[in-house]
Structure formats: structure tokens, C-alpha cells
Coordinates of C-alpha atoms and ligand atoms in Angstrom, one line a residue:
X1 CA -0.1 -0.4 -0.1
X2 CA 1.3 3.4 -0.4
X3 CA 0.3 6.5 1.4
X4 CA -2.7 8.9 0.1
X5 CA -1.8 12.8 0.5
X6 CA -4.0 14.4 3.6
X7 CA -3.0 17.6 1.7
X8 CA -4.0 19.9 4.6
X9 CA -2.1 22.8 3.0
X10 CA -5.0 22.4 -0.2
X11 CA -7.8 22.2 2.1
X12 CA -6.6 25.0 4.2
X13 CA -7.2 27.1 1.0
X14 CA -10.1 25.8 0.7
X15 CA -11.5 26.3 3.9
X16 CA -10.0 29.7 3.1
X17 CA -11.6 30.6 0.3
X18 CA -15.0 29.7 2.0
X19 CA -14.2 32.0 4.9
X20 CA -13.5 34.7 2.9
X21 CA -17.0 34.4 0.7
X22 CA -18.5 34.6 4.5
X23 CA -16.9 37.9 5.2
X24 CA -17.2 39.0 1.8
X25 CA -21.1 38.8 1.6
X26 CA -20.6 40.0 5.8
X27 CA -19.7 43.5 4.5
X28 CA -21.4 43.5 1.3
X29 CA -24.8 43.6 3.6
X30 CA -23.1 46.4 6.6
X31 CA -21.4 43.8 8.8
X32 CA -18.3 43.7 10.4
X33 CA -15.0 41.8 9.4
X34 CA -13.9 40.0 11.9
X35 CA -11.2 40.7 14.0
X36 CA -8.5 39.0 15.3
X37 CA -5.9 39.7 18.0
X38 CA -2.5 37.4 19.1
X39 CA -0.5 38.2 22.7
X40 CA 3.2 37.2 21.5
X41 CA 5.1 37.4 24.4
X42 CA 8.7 37.5 23.7
X43 CA 11.1 36.2 21.0
X44 CA 10.8 32.1 20.1
X45 CA 11.7 32.1 16.8
X46 CA 8.9 29.2 16.3
X47 CA 5.8 31.9 18.4
X48 CA 6.7 34.6 16.2
X49 CA 6.1 31.9 12.7
X50 CA 3.5 31.3 13.8
X51 CA 1.7 33.8 14.6
X52 CA 3.3 35.7 11.5
X53 CA 0.9 32.7 9.4
X54 CA -2.3 33.2 11.8
X55 CA -1.9 37.7 11.3
X56 CA -1.5 36.5 7.0
X57 CA -4.1 34.2 6.9
X58 CA -6.2 37.0 8.8
X59 CA -6.0 39.1 5.4
X60 CA -6.4 36.6 3.2
X61 CA -9.9 36.3 4.7
X62 CA -10.8 39.8 4.6
X63 CA -9.7 39.8 8.9
X64 CA -8.5 42.5 10.7
X65 CA -5.8 41.0 12.8
X66 CA -3.9 42.6 15.2
X67 CA -0.6 41.9 17.0
X68 CA 0.7 42.7 20.5
X69 CA 3.7 42.1 20.7
X70 CA 5.1 42.3 24.4
X71 CA 9.7 42.1 25.9
X72 CA 9.9 38.5 27.7
X73 CA 10.9 39.9 30.4
X74 CA 7.0 41.2 30.7
X75 CA 5.4 40.7 34.7
X76 CA 2.2 38.4 35.3
X77 CA 0.4 41.7 36.0
X78 CA 0.8 43.6 32.8
X79 CA 0.5 40.4 30.5
X80 CA -3.7 40.8 32.3
X81 CA -4.3 43.9 32.0
X82 CA -3.0 43.3 28.3
X83 CA -5.7 40.6 28.4
X84 CA -8.2 42.1 30.4
X85 CA -8.0 45.1 27.8
X86 CA -8.5 42.8 25.3
X87 CA -11.8 41.3 27.0
X88 CA -13.0 45.0 27.6
X89 CA -12.5 46.2 23.9
X90 CA -15.8 46.1 21.5
X91 CA -14.0 46.4 18.2
X92 CA -12.0 42.8 19.3
X93 CA -13.8 39.7 18.5
X94 CA -11.4 37.0 19.6
X95 CA -8.2 37.0 20.5
X96 CA -5.7 34.4 21.5
X97 CA -1.8 34.6 23.7
X98 CA 0.7 32.4 22.1
X99 CA 2.1 29.0 23.9
X100 CA 3.9 28.8 25.1
X101 CA 5.0 31.9 27.4
X102 CA 8.9 33.0 29.2
X103 CA 8.4 30.0 32.2
X104 CA 8.8 33.1 34.7
X105 CA 4.7 33.9 33.4
X106 CA 2.9 32.0 34.6
X107 CA -0.1 30.9 31.8
X108 CA -2.5 28.6 33.6
X109 CA -3.8 31.5 35.2
X110 CA -3.5 34.1 31.8
X111 CA -5.7 31.4 29.8
X112 CA -7.8 31.5 33.0
X113 CA -8.1 35.1 32.2
X114 CA -9.5 35.5 29.1
X115 CA -13.0 36.0 28.7
X116 CA -14.5 32.6 27.5
X117 CA -16.6 34.5 24.3
X118 CA -13.8 35.6 23.3
X119 CA -11.5 32.3 23.7
X120 CA -11.2 31.2 19.7
X121 CA -8.4 28.7 21.3
X122 CA -10.6 27.5 23.1
X123 CA -7.9 26.5 26.0
X124 CA -9.4 28.2 29.3
X125 CA -10.5 25.8 31.4
X126 CA -14.3 26.2 30.6
X127 CA -13.8 25.9 26.6
X128 CA -11.9 22.4 28.0
X129 CA -15.0 21.7 30.0
X130 CA -17.6 22.8 27.5
X131 CA -15.9 19.8 24.8
X132 CA -15.5 18.0 26.8
X133 CA -19.1 17.6 27.5
X134 CA -20.3 18.0 24.2
X135 CA -21.2 21.9 24.7
X136 CA -21.4 24.6 22.5
X137 CA -17.5 26.7 22.5
X138 CA -14.7 27.0 20.9
X139 CA -13.0 24.0 19.5
X140 CA -8.8 23.9 19.9
X141 CA -7.7 25.1 16.4
X142 CA -5.6 21.6 16.4
X143 CA -7.8 18.6 17.0
X144 CA -10.7 20.3 15.0
X145 CA -7.9 21.1 12.1
X146 CA -7.6 16.8 12.9
X147 CA -11.5 16.4 13.2
X148 CA -11.8 18.8 9.5
X149 CA -9.1 17.2 7.6
X150 CA -10.2 13.8 8.8
X151 CA -14.0 14.3 7.3
X152 CA -13.3 16.1 4.5
X153 CA -11.3 13.3 2.7
X154 CA -13.9 11.0 4.4
X155 CA -11.7 9.3 6.2
X156 CA -13.9 6.1 7.8
X157 CA -13.7 7.5 12.1
X158 CA -16.9 4.9 13.2
X159 CA -15.7 1.9 15.2
X160 CA -11.8 2.4 14.5
X161 CA -9.2 2.4 17.1
X162 CA -7.3 5.5 17.3
X163 CA -4.1 6.2 19.4
X164 CA -2.9 9.2 20.6
X165 CA 0.5 9.3 20.7
X166 CA 1.2 12.8 23.6
X167 CA -1.0 14.2 26.1
X168 CA -0.5 17.8 26.3
X169 CA -3.6 20.0 26.7
X170 CA -3.2 21.9 23.4
X171 CA -3.8 18.3 21.2
X172 CA -3.2 15.1 22.5
X173 CA -5.7 15.2 25.4
X174 CA -8.3 16.8 23.1
X175 CA -8.2 15.0 20.0
X176 CA -8.5 12.3 22.5
X177 CA -11.8 12.9 24.1
X178 CA -13.0 14.6 20.2
X179 CA -12.8 11.3 18.5
X180 CA -14.0 9.4 21.5
X181 CA -16.9 11.3 22.1
X182 CA -20.6 10.1 19.2
X183 CA -19.7 11.6 16.8
X184 CA -18.9 11.7 12.9
X185 CA -16.0 12.2 13.1
X186 CA -15.2 10.6 16.2
X187 CA -17.1 6.7 17.5
X188 CA -13.0 6.1 17.8
X189 CA -11.9 3.1 20.2
X190 CA -9.5 5.4 22.1
X191 CA -6.6 4.3 23.6
X192 CA -3.6 7.3 24.5
X193 CA 0.1 6.6 24.9
X194 CA 3.0 9.0 26.4
X195 CA 6.3 9.2 27.3
X196 CA 5.7 6.8 29.8
X197 CA 3.8 3.6 28.2
X198 CA 5.7 0.9 28.2
X199 CA 6.1 -1.2 24.8
X200 CA 4.8 1.7 22.7
X201 CA 4.9 -0.1 19.8
X202 CA 2.4 -2.8 21.1
X203 CA -0.2 0.1 21.2
X204 CA 0.7 1.6 17.9
X205 CA 0.8 -1.6 16.0
X206 CA -2.9 -2.1 16.6
X207 CA -4.0 1.6 15.5
X208 CA -6.6 2.1 12.9
X209 CA -5.3 5.7 13.2
X210 CA -2.7 7.3 15.1
X211 CA -2.2 10.3 16.2
X212 CA 1.1 11.3 16.8
X213 CA 2.4 15.0 18.5
X214 CA 5.1 14.5 21.3
X215 CA 8.1 17.2 19.5
X216 CA 10.6 15.1 18.7
X217 CA 11.4 14.3 14.8
X218 CA 11.0 10.8 13.8
X219 CA 9.7 9.2 16.2
X220 CA 7.5 6.9 14.7
X221 CA 9.4 4.7 12.6
X222 CA 7.3 1.7 10.0
X223 CA 7.5 -1.6 12.8
X224 CA 5.5 1.1 14.8
X225 CA 2.9 1.5 12.2
X226 CA -0.2 -1.4 11.2
X227 CA -0.9 -2.1 7.5
X228 CA -2.9 0.6 6.0
X229 CA -3.0 2.6 8.8
X230 CA -4.5 6.4 8.6
X231 CA -1.7 8.1 10.2
X232 CA -1.9 12.0 11.3
X233 CA 1.5 13.9 12.0
X234 CA 0.9 17.0 14.6
X235 CA 4.6 17.2 15.1
X236 CA 6.7 20.2 13.0
X237 CA 10.4 20.0 14.6
X238 CA 13.5 21.6 13.2
X239 CA 16.1 19.9 11.7
X240 CA 19.8 20.6 10.6
X241 CA 19.6 20.3 6.7
X242 CA 23.3 21.7 4.9
X243 CA 21.9 21.0 1.8
X244 CA 19.0 23.8 2.2
X245 CA 20.8 27.4 2.0
X246 CA 19.1 27.8 5.1
X247 CA 21.0 25.5 6.6
X248 CA 17.1 23.7 9.0
X249 CA 14.4 21.7 7.5
X250 CA 11.3 21.4 9.0
X251 CA 9.8 17.0 9.6
X252 CA 6.9 15.9 11.9
X253 CA 7.1 13.0 14.4
X254 CA 6.5 10.5 12.2
X255 CA 9.5 9.2 9.7
X256 CA 7.6 9.6 6.5
X257 CA 9.6 8.5 4.3
X258 CA 9.1 4.9 5.0
X259 CA 6.4 5.2 7.0
X260 CA 3.7 6.6 4.4
X261 CA 4.2 3.4 2.1
X262 CA 2.8 0.7 4.4
X263 CA -0.5 3.3 5.4
X264 CA -3.3 4.3 3.8
X265 CA -3.1 8.3 4.6
X266 CA -1.0 10.4 5.9
X267 CA -0.5 14.5 6.7
X268 CA 2.7 15.5 4.9
X269 CA 5.1 18.1 7.7
X270 CA 5.1 20.7 6.1
X271 CA 1.3 21.6 4.9
X272 CA -0.4 19.0 6.6
X273 CA -1.9 19.2 10.0
X274 CA -0.1 22.9 10.5
X275 CA -1.6 24.7 7.3
X276 CA -5.7 23.5 9.2
X277 CA -5.0 24.4 13.3
X278 CA -4.9 28.4 10.5
X279 CA -7.7 27.1 9.2
X280 CA -9.6 26.1 12.2
X281 CA -8.4 29.2 13.9
X282 CA -9.9 31.7 11.2
X283 CA -13.4 29.7 11.8
X284 CA -13.1 30.0 15.6
X285 CA -12.9 34.3 14.9
X286 CA -15.9 34.3 12.2
X287 CA -17.7 32.5 14.7
X288 CA -16.9 35.0 17.2
X289 CA -17.3 37.4 15.8
X290 CA -20.8 36.8 14.3
X291 CA -21.9 35.6 18.0
X292 CA -21.4 39.4 18.2
X293 CA -23.4 40.8 16.0
X294 CA -26.4 38.4 17.0
X295 CA -26.1 39.7 20.7
Ligands
GUN301 N1 1.4 27.1 20.8 C1 1.7 25.6 19.9 N2 -0.2 25.7 19.5 C2 -0.4 25.8 19.3 C3 -1.8 27.4 19.4 O1 -2.8 26.6 19.1 N3 -2.3 28.4 20.0 C4 -2.1 29.5 21.0 N4 -1.8 30.5 21.4 N5 0.0 28.6 20.7 C5 0.2 27.5 20.6

């Protein structure tokens, strides 16, 4: 079996196009553009790049956007003040605080300060609780993007064994909760593995759908994957590559070259889950702006 590509880049462009058309029709009838703000603390190169992608996508979709950049030495109080201002600012429909924050800041406290109506990252404990209970609310962008990708490619999830490798609050935990739900996509039997799992390979080999979010280049090798599996690679790792002008390239958590020939479907890195995260964030922000227009 040769792995078919789950083209997150193209799917994300299609979605962004659909969103842009909705925005055009909203503004044509006198409505206002959705407005996303992103808070970026410090100089982390990856965080800067991610926020850059998000802001660029906003422009393409016809959204307003604002970046609030601050030095890494900002105090917790100052950051909470920024969040409080964004909560009150009626021109802002939704905002995100890019993670990770510098070590001296308490991200739990910051995320809890975000108003639930503007929590387009879905990281507030109430958003997480709503997701777990199946109540309306914003889904975190990366797991939502994975669900959309599975849906658009009509990948069967009902009754399938999904093995999740990773237990982050941003990806592993929410995707496990969502795929377990009585929903479509969903209705998977879910196994969740993590850094303390014994004999990881015994678990991954039983996956019909394997989702990997650990941040380790080429962590999943071909001997760990069942023939015909669907593989979703959430990793974005920068590794040295002297053959590139930049001296580096991005690679996933999956040894794509050797795993792809075994599976039925696989996401590439770059061009898989990453772009889908952006599209989901735009979807959430559009939704936030529509709810604002109503109230
Ligand atoms: N860091 C890694 N992924 C994300 C994300 O989806 N949102 C934010 N705010 N920070 C992140």
C-alpha cells in the first residue's frame, strides 16, 4: 500500500476561501469584518512564525488583525492587564495568547483570564470542560483541524481504533476526547500513550488511526505502524539540513519516508496539520464575530 497524502495545505486554502467568501457577504450587507488579536511574548522564533502565519491568513480571509508584541521580561500583572483590555475591547472578536510563555509567567492564570466568548483557542478551562461535555464552545484549533481533515477526506472513524501518542492540553488530550465522542468524525476506541507508556510499539501497531504529537523528529518508525493505517503527524520539528540554503528544514514526528508506503493515508510535514490549525482558528474567529453581531 502506498500512502495517499492528506493535503492539509490545499484543504486549508479551500477552507480559507470559503471563509473569505462568507466575510465578503457579511461586509457587503453592512456587517463588520471579524477581528482577531494575537498576543506574542518574547522572541521565540517558532512562536513568531506561527503568529505571522495566523496574521497573514487573517488578511487573506478579509479579517482585521492585531498583534500585541511584548518583551519576554513583561510581568504577570502587565500581561493580565493586556488580557483584561482585550476582553473589554468591543472591536476585538477573539484573541489568542501564543504559547509557550516565558518560564516566569503563569500560563494557567493567563488562560483563565481570557473571556470565554473571545477564547478562540479554546484553552480556557471552561472551554475545555464544554468540549469534554459536548456543549457548544470553541474547539482548540489543532484538534479541530484534524477532525476537519478527516471529514473532508471522508476517512471512516466510526468503530476504528485510534491511538494517540502525546498528552498535551493543546493536542493529545483534546483529540482523544473528541475522537471518543459519539459524533462524526468520532466513535473511535481510543488508546492514549505518553512518555511513560511501556512497549509503545505494541500499542501503535494496533492503530487504525495513529495520531502523533510529541515533538520528536522521526519518533514513529515504520515497524511501529500497521499496514493500511491512517497516520496524522502533528509534529513540527526544525532539524539541521546542510543541503538547504537556510541550513535547516521542518520534519514531523513520523519517519515519513518509511512510514508512508505502509499506510492508507498520511499527513506530510509541512503541509499537513499545521495549515489546518490556521483554518480552524479563522473559523472560530468568524464564529465569535457572528455571535457578537447577534448580541
Ligand atoms: N502553541 C502551539 N500551538 C498553539 C496554539 O494553537 N495556540 C497558541 N496560542 N499557542 C500555541
